[in-house]
């Protein structure tokens, strides 16, 4: 029995409402302790403490905070009134040296018990483990539908056979995989140009596509890339390091809020927050 009677089982209208504002998302990703290790917290050591990043996640611009199970269990109870939880279901450490794969670390039922409104799931299309990962995604996606939870696919094609994991065709294929497999939102790496992002958005049909943040860049460079992605039809951003590795994460969130939700130019966004800096 589907939670939303009378709708298709695919891309349920409104399933992502809890993690979007005006149809747009700004997901603060904080699963890096698992994916990359504590090295990602070195630029701002206070971010080693999940409370620091949950505090950042209370900024109005943030539509959801994405974390792994252990962090959600221990810290989300203190933030459930102020933060929307996106349960990042699978994840693998940087210590794993095999073909890209990702362990499913918690069930959708358990995530729902903790209070999650959506699930996040990494899918490595092109990996030798693609078939198993697709089957795991199927199970998670269908359980999320039963709970009325949104489904965000971290769609990262990679593996032995893939030469360029951010080429325009690869990223268009990544966003299309989200549509084909039943995500509400696909999070993809920026393919390097507005035209390529436009192709990725077109390839996803009505499903939303958000840009992945990547390693930290300057205020102006980052806001410019987000502006390009939005102009190309993206529905927002799922970002980690470009927010929490800044000394003043609130300032960049002010700027991102202006670009994503208020359609501001980069210049307007830089002016919107005293803490932001234009490049030399
Ligand atoms: P960033 O914005 O810091 O790039 O985070 C996005 C993200 O998808 C995280 O959720 C995840 O931990 C990380 O990137 C994985 O990056 P990769 O697999 O490319 O090392």
PDB file of N, CA and C in Angstrom, residues 1-60:
ATOM      1  N   UNK A   1       0.855  -1.204   0.000  1.00  0.00           N
ATOM      2  CA  UNK A   1       0.000   0.000   0.000  1.00  0.00           C
ATOM      3  C   UNK A   1       0.883   1.244   0.000  1.00  0.00           C
ATOM      4  N   UNK A   2       0.711   2.114  -0.994  1.00  0.00           N
ATOM      5  CA  UNK A   2       1.525   3.316  -1.057  1.00  0.00           C
ATOM      6  C   UNK A   2       0.977   4.379  -0.131  1.00  0.00           C
ATOM      7  N   UNK A   3       1.882   5.147   0.419  1.00  0.00           N
ATOM      8  CA  UNK A   3       1.495   6.208   1.350  1.00  0.00           C
ATOM      9  C   UNK A   3       0.620   7.240   0.662  1.00  0.00           C
ATOM     10  N   UNK A   4       0.989   7.622  -0.573  1.00  0.00           N
ATOM     11  CA  UNK A   4       0.207   8.595  -1.306  1.00  0.00           C
ATOM     12  C   UNK A   4      -0.728   7.844  -2.268  1.00  0.00           C
ATOM     13  N   UNK A   5      -1.954   7.571  -1.844  1.00  0.00           N
ATOM     14  CA  UNK A   5      -2.885   6.836  -2.680  1.00  0.00           C
ATOM     15  C   UNK A   5      -3.186   7.628  -3.948  1.00  0.00           C
ATOM     16  N   UNK A   6      -3.308   6.927  -5.052  1.00  0.00           N
ATOM     17  CA  UNK A   6      -3.739   7.555  -6.286  1.00  0.00           C
ATOM     18  C   UNK A   6      -2.637   8.239  -7.073  1.00  0.00           C
ATOM     19  N   UNK A   7      -1.416   8.159  -6.606  1.00  0.00           N
ATOM     20  CA  UNK A   7      -0.318   8.717  -7.382  1.00  0.00           C
ATOM     21  C   UNK A   7       0.550   7.585  -7.893  1.00  0.00           C
ATOM     22  N   UNK A   8       1.426   7.908  -8.830  1.00  0.00           N
ATOM     23  CA  UNK A   8       2.323   6.876  -9.312  1.00  0.00           C
ATOM     24  C   UNK A   8       3.353   6.593  -8.216  1.00  0.00           C
ATOM     25  N   UNK A   9       4.097   5.507  -8.393  1.00  0.00           N
ATOM     26  CA  UNK A   9       5.109   5.169  -7.404  1.00  0.00           C
ATOM     27  C   UNK A   9       6.388   5.939  -7.674  1.00  0.00           C
ATOM     28  N   UNK A  10       6.368   6.824  -8.639  1.00  0.00           N
ATOM     29  CA  UNK A  10       7.591   7.425  -9.146  1.00  0.00           C
ATOM     30  C   UNK A  10       7.499   8.934  -9.031  1.00  0.00           C
ATOM     31  N   UNK A  11       8.535   9.534  -8.436  1.00  0.00           N
ATOM     32  CA  UNK A  11       8.592  10.986  -8.311  1.00  0.00           C
ATOM     33  C   UNK A  11       7.287  11.560  -7.773  1.00  0.00           C
ATOM     34  N   UNK A  12       6.965  11.202  -6.566  1.00  0.00           N
ATOM     35  CA  UNK A  12       5.713  11.607  -5.950  1.00  0.00           C
ATOM     36  C   UNK A  12       5.677  13.128  -5.813  1.00  0.00           C
ATOM     37  N   UNK A  13       4.666  13.793  -6.387  1.00  0.00           N
ATOM     38  CA  UNK A  13       4.616  15.245  -6.228  1.00  0.00           C
ATOM     39  C   UNK A  13       4.561  15.605  -4.745  1.00  0.00           C
ATOM     40  N   UNK A  14       5.399  16.541  -4.337  1.00  0.00           N
ATOM     41  CA  UNK A  14       5.366  17.001  -2.958  1.00  0.00           C
ATOM     42  C   UNK A  14       6.203  16.188  -1.996  1.00  0.00           C
ATOM     43  N   UNK A  15       6.772  15.063  -2.443  1.00  0.00           N
ATOM     44  CA  UNK A  15       7.548  14.225  -1.509  1.00  0.00           C
ATOM     45  C   UNK A  15       8.761  14.969  -0.971  1.00  0.00           C
ATOM     46  N   UNK A  16       9.253  15.955  -1.729  1.00  0.00           N
ATOM     47  CA  UNK A  16      10.432  16.686  -1.256  1.00  0.00           C
ATOM     48  C   UNK A  16      10.068  18.021  -0.607  1.00  0.00           C
ATOM     49  N   UNK A  17       8.783  18.267  -0.375  1.00  0.00           N
ATOM     50  CA  UNK A  17       8.375  19.569   0.177  1.00  0.00           C
ATOM     51  C   UNK A  17       9.068  19.895   1.496  1.00  0.00           C
ATOM     52  N   UNK A  18       9.252  18.869   2.333  1.00  0.00           N
ATOM     53  CA  UNK A  18       9.822  19.118   3.667  1.00  0.00           C
ATOM     54  C   UNK A  18      11.269  19.578   3.595  1.00  0.00           C
ATOM     55  N   UNK A  19      11.949  19.269   2.487  1.00  0.00           N
ATOM     56  CA  UNK A  19      13.373  19.647   2.402  1.00  0.00           C
ATOM     57  C   UNK A  19      13.615  20.703   1.332  1.00  0.00           C
ATOM     58  N   UNK A  20      12.537  21.352   0.884  1.00  0.00           N
ATOM     59  CA  UNK A  20      12.695  22.445  -0.083  1.00  0.00           C
ATOM     60  C   UNK A  20      11.908  23.661   0.417  1.00  0.00           C
ATOM     61  N   UNK A  21      12.270  24.807  -0.115  1.00  0.00           N
ATOM     62  CA  UNK A  21      11.514  26.030   0.127  1.00  0.00           C
ATOM     63  C   UNK A  21      11.258  26.640  -1.248  1.00  0.00           C
ATOM     64  N   UNK A  22      10.011  26.917  -1.573  1.00  0.00           N
ATOM     65  CA  UNK A  22       9.665  27.412  -2.915  1.00  0.00           C
ATOM     66  C   UNK A  22      10.265  26.510  -3.999  1.00  0.00           C
ATOM     67  N   UNK A  23      10.292  25.213  -3.724  1.00  0.00           N
ATOM     68  CA  UNK A  23      10.783  24.262  -4.724  1.00  0.00           C
ATOM     69  C   UNK A  23      12.303  24.188  -4.818  1.00  0.00           C
ATOM     70  N   UNK A  24      12.986  24.924  -3.959  1.00  0.00           N
ATOM     71  CA  UNK A  24      14.455  24.926  -4.039  1.00  0.00           C
ATOM     72  C   UNK A  24      15.057  24.395  -2.738  1.00  0.00           C
ATOM     73  N   UNK A  25      16.244  23.825  -2.874  1.00  0.00           N
ATOM     74  CA  UNK A  25      16.886  23.189  -1.717  1.00  0.00           C
ATOM     75  C   UNK A  25      18.256  23.788  -1.445  1.00  0.00           C
ATOM     76  N   UNK A  26      18.557  23.896  -0.161  1.00  0.00           N
ATOM     77  CA  UNK A  26      19.948  24.172   0.248  1.00  0.00           C
ATOM     78  C   UNK A  26      20.241  23.180   1.374  1.00  0.00           C
ATOM     79  N   UNK A  27      20.776  22.050   0.960  1.00  0.00           N
ATOM     80  CA  UNK A  27      21.047  20.957   1.897  1.00  0.00           C
ATOM     81  C   UNK A  27      22.473  21.118   2.429  1.00  0.00           C
ATOM     82  N   UNK A  28      22.588  21.166   3.744  1.00  0.00           N
ATOM     83  CA  UNK A  28      23.910  21.237   4.366  1.00  0.00           C
ATOM     84  C   UNK A  28      24.370  19.804   4.647  1.00  0.00           C
ATOM     85  N   UNK A  29      25.388  19.367   3.898  1.00  0.00           N
ATOM     86  CA  UNK A  29      25.883  17.995   4.041  1.00  0.00           C
ATOM     87  C   UNK A  29      26.991  17.966   5.099  1.00  0.00           C
ATOM     88  N   UNK A  30      26.857  17.009   6.013  1.00  0.00           N
ATOM     89  CA  UNK A  30      27.871  16.868   7.070  1.00  0.00           C
ATOM     90  C   UNK A  30      28.070  15.370   7.357  1.00  0.00           C
ATOM     91  N   UNK A  31      28.405  14.649   6.287  1.00  0.00           N
ATOM     92  CA  UNK A  31      28.729  13.222   6.425  1.00  0.00           C
ATOM     93  C   UNK A  31      30.225  13.006   6.159  1.00  0.00           C
ATOM     94  N   UNK A  32      30.965  14.111   6.168  1.00  0.00           N
ATOM     95  CA  UNK A  32      32.373  14.058   5.782  1.00  0.00           C
ATOM     96  C   UNK A  32      33.239  13.295   6.776  1.00  0.00           C
ATOM     97  N   UNK A  33      32.819  13.260   8.046  1.00  0.00           N
ATOM     98  CA  UNK A  33      33.588  12.505   9.036  1.00  0.00           C
ATOM     99  C   UNK A  33      33.712  11.048   8.641  1.00  0.00           C
ATOM    100  N   UNK A  34      32.672  10.524   7.969  1.00  0.00           N
ATOM    101  CA  UNK A  34      32.721   9.156   7.445  1.00  0.00           C
ATOM    102  C   UNK A  34      33.405   9.126   6.078  1.00  0.00           C
ATOM    103  N   UNK A  35      32.979   9.984   5.171  1.00  0.00           N
ATOM    104  CA  UNK A  35      33.437   9.889   3.780  1.00  0.00           C
ATOM    105  C   UNK A  35      34.903  10.288   3.586  1.00  0.00           C
ATOM    106  N   UNK A  36      35.343  11.301   4.335  1.00  0.00           N
ATOM    107  CA  UNK A  36      36.715  11.800   4.154  1.00  0.00           C
ATOM    108  C   UNK A  36      37.563  11.681   5.409  1.00  0.00           C
ATOM    109  N   UNK A  37      36.908  11.631   6.565  1.00  0.00           N
ATOM    110  CA  UNK A  37      37.635  11.595   7.829  1.00  0.00           C
ATOM    111  C   UNK A  37      37.795  12.979   8.430  1.00  0.00           C
ATOM    112  N   UNK A  38      38.295  13.035   9.679  1.00  0.00           N
ATOM    113  CA  UNK A  38      38.410  14.306  10.399  1.00  0.00           C
ATOM    114  C   UNK A  38      39.290  15.345   9.703  1.00  0.00           C
ATOM    115  N   UNK A  39      40.046  14.944   8.685  1.00  0.00           N
ATOM    116  CA  UNK A  39      40.875  15.911   7.968  1.00  0.00           C
ATOM    117  C   UNK A  39      40.028  17.075   7.435  1.00  0.00           C
ATOM    118  N   UNK A  40      38.762  16.821   7.117  1.00  0.00           N
ATOM    119  CA  UNK A  40      37.902  17.892   6.601  1.00  0.00           C
ATOM    120  C   UNK A  40      37.542  18.917   7.672  1.00  0.00           C
ATOM    121  N   UNK A  41      37.787  18.581   8.948  1.00  0.00           N
ATOM    122  CA  UNK A  41      37.448  19.524  10.024  1.00  0.00           C
ATOM    123  C   UNK A  41      38.649  20.381  10.430  1.00  0.00           C
ATOM    124  N   UNK A  42      39.822  20.066   9.867  1.00  0.00           N
ATOM    125  CA  UNK A  42      41.034  20.792  10.272  1.00  0.00           C
ATOM    126  C   UNK A  42      40.971  22.291   9.983  1.00  0.00           C
ATOM    127  N   UNK A  43      40.381  22.735   8.844  1.00  0.00           N
ATOM    128  CA  UNK A  43      40.356  24.185   8.599  1.00  0.00           C
ATOM    129  C   UNK A  43      39.611  24.957   9.692  1.00  0.00           C
ATOM    130  N   UNK A  44      38.568  24.366  10.256  1.00  0.00           N
ATOM    131  CA  UNK A  44      37.826  25.002  11.362  1.00  0.00           C
ATOM    132  C   UNK A  44      37.612  23.909  12.413  1.00  0.00           C
ATOM    133  N   UNK A  45      38.572  23.740  13.311  1.00  0.00           N
ATOM    134  CA  UNK A  45      38.535  22.591  14.231  1.00  0.00           C
ATOM    135  C   UNK A  45      37.232  22.453  15.023  1.00  0.00           C
ATOM    136  N   UNK A  46      36.551  23.564  15.270  1.00  0.00           N
ATOM    137  CA  UNK A  46      35.288  23.468  16.025  1.00  0.00           C
ATOM    138  C   UNK A  46      34.257  22.616  15.297  1.00  0.00           C
ATOM    139  N   UNK A  47      34.405  22.439  13.966  1.00  0.00           N
ATOM    140  CA  UNK A  47      33.425  21.654  13.217  1.00  0.00           C
ATOM    141  C   UNK A  47      33.577  20.155  13.464  1.00  0.00           C
ATOM    142  N   UNK A  48      34.609  19.767  14.185  1.00  0.00           N
ATOM    143  CA  UNK A  48      34.721  18.359  14.592  1.00  0.00           C
ATOM    144  C   UNK A  48      33.524  17.994  15.473  1.00  0.00           C
ATOM    145  N   UNK A  49      33.040  18.987  16.211  1.00  0.00           N
ATOM    146  CA  UNK A  49      31.864  18.793  17.073  1.00  0.00           C
ATOM    147  C   UNK A  49      30.597  18.986  16.231  1.00  0.00           C
ATOM    148  N   UNK A  50      29.797  17.924  16.051  1.00  0.00           N
ATOM    149  CA  UNK A  50      28.596  18.042  15.216  1.00  0.00           C
ATOM    150  C   UNK A  50      27.646  19.169  15.647  1.00  0.00           C
ATOM    151  N   UNK A  51      27.672  19.523  16.950  1.00  0.00           N
ATOM    152  CA  UNK A  51      26.781  20.607  17.401  1.00  0.00           C
ATOM    153  C   UNK A  51      27.095  21.911  16.669  1.00  0.00           C
ATOM    154  N   UNK A  52      28.368  22.133  16.394  1.00  0.00           N
ATOM    155  CA  UNK A  52      28.763  23.363  15.693  1.00  0.00           C
ATOM    156  C   UNK A  52      28.081  23.442  14.334  1.00  0.00           C
ATOM    157  N   UNK A  53      28.034  22.319  13.627  1.00  0.00           N
ATOM    158  CA  UNK A  53      27.465  22.335  12.272  1.00  0.00           C
ATOM    159  C   UNK A  53      25.937  22.296  12.328  1.00  0.00           C
ATOM    160  N   UNK A  54      25.375  21.597  13.312  1.00  0.00           N
ATOM    161  CA  UNK A  54      23.914  21.684  13.481  1.00  0.00           C
ATOM    162  C   UNK A  54      23.496  23.128  13.776  1.00  0.00           C
ATOM    163  N   UNK A  55      24.316  23.845  14.572  1.00  0.00           N
ATOM    164  CA  UNK A  55      24.001  25.258  14.835  1.00  0.00           C
ATOM    165  C   UNK A  55      23.967  26.037  13.515  1.00  0.00           C
ATOM    166  N   UNK A  56      24.943  25.776  12.638  1.00  0.00           N
ATOM    167  CA  UNK A  56      24.966  26.434  11.320  1.00  0.00           C
ATOM    168  C   UNK A  56      23.694  26.063  10.543  1.00  0.00           C
ATOM    169  N   UNK A  57      23.264  24.821  10.712  1.00  0.00           N
ATOM    170  CA  UNK A  57      22.083  24.331   9.994  1.00  0.00           C
ATOM    171  C   UNK A  57      20.777  24.974  10.428  1.00  0.00           C
ATOM    172  N   UNK A  58      20.807  25.760  11.502  1.00  0.00           N
ATOM    173  CA  UNK A  58      19.584  26.471  11.910  1.00  0.00           C
ATOM    174  C   UNK A  58      19.399  27.770  11.116  1.00  0.00           C
ATOM    175  N   UNK A  59      20.399  28.136  10.292  1.00  0.00           N
ATOM    176  CA  UNK A  59      20.256  29.331   9.435  1.00  0.00           C
ATOM    177  C   UNK A  59      19.033  29.151   8.532  1.00  0.00           C
ATOM    178  N   UNK A  60      18.291  30.240   8.327  1.00  0.00           N
ATOM    179  CA  UNK A  60      17.061  30.190   7.516  1.00  0.00           C
ATOM    180  C   UNK A  60      17.260  29.612   6.116  1.00  0.00           C
TER     181      UNK A  60
END
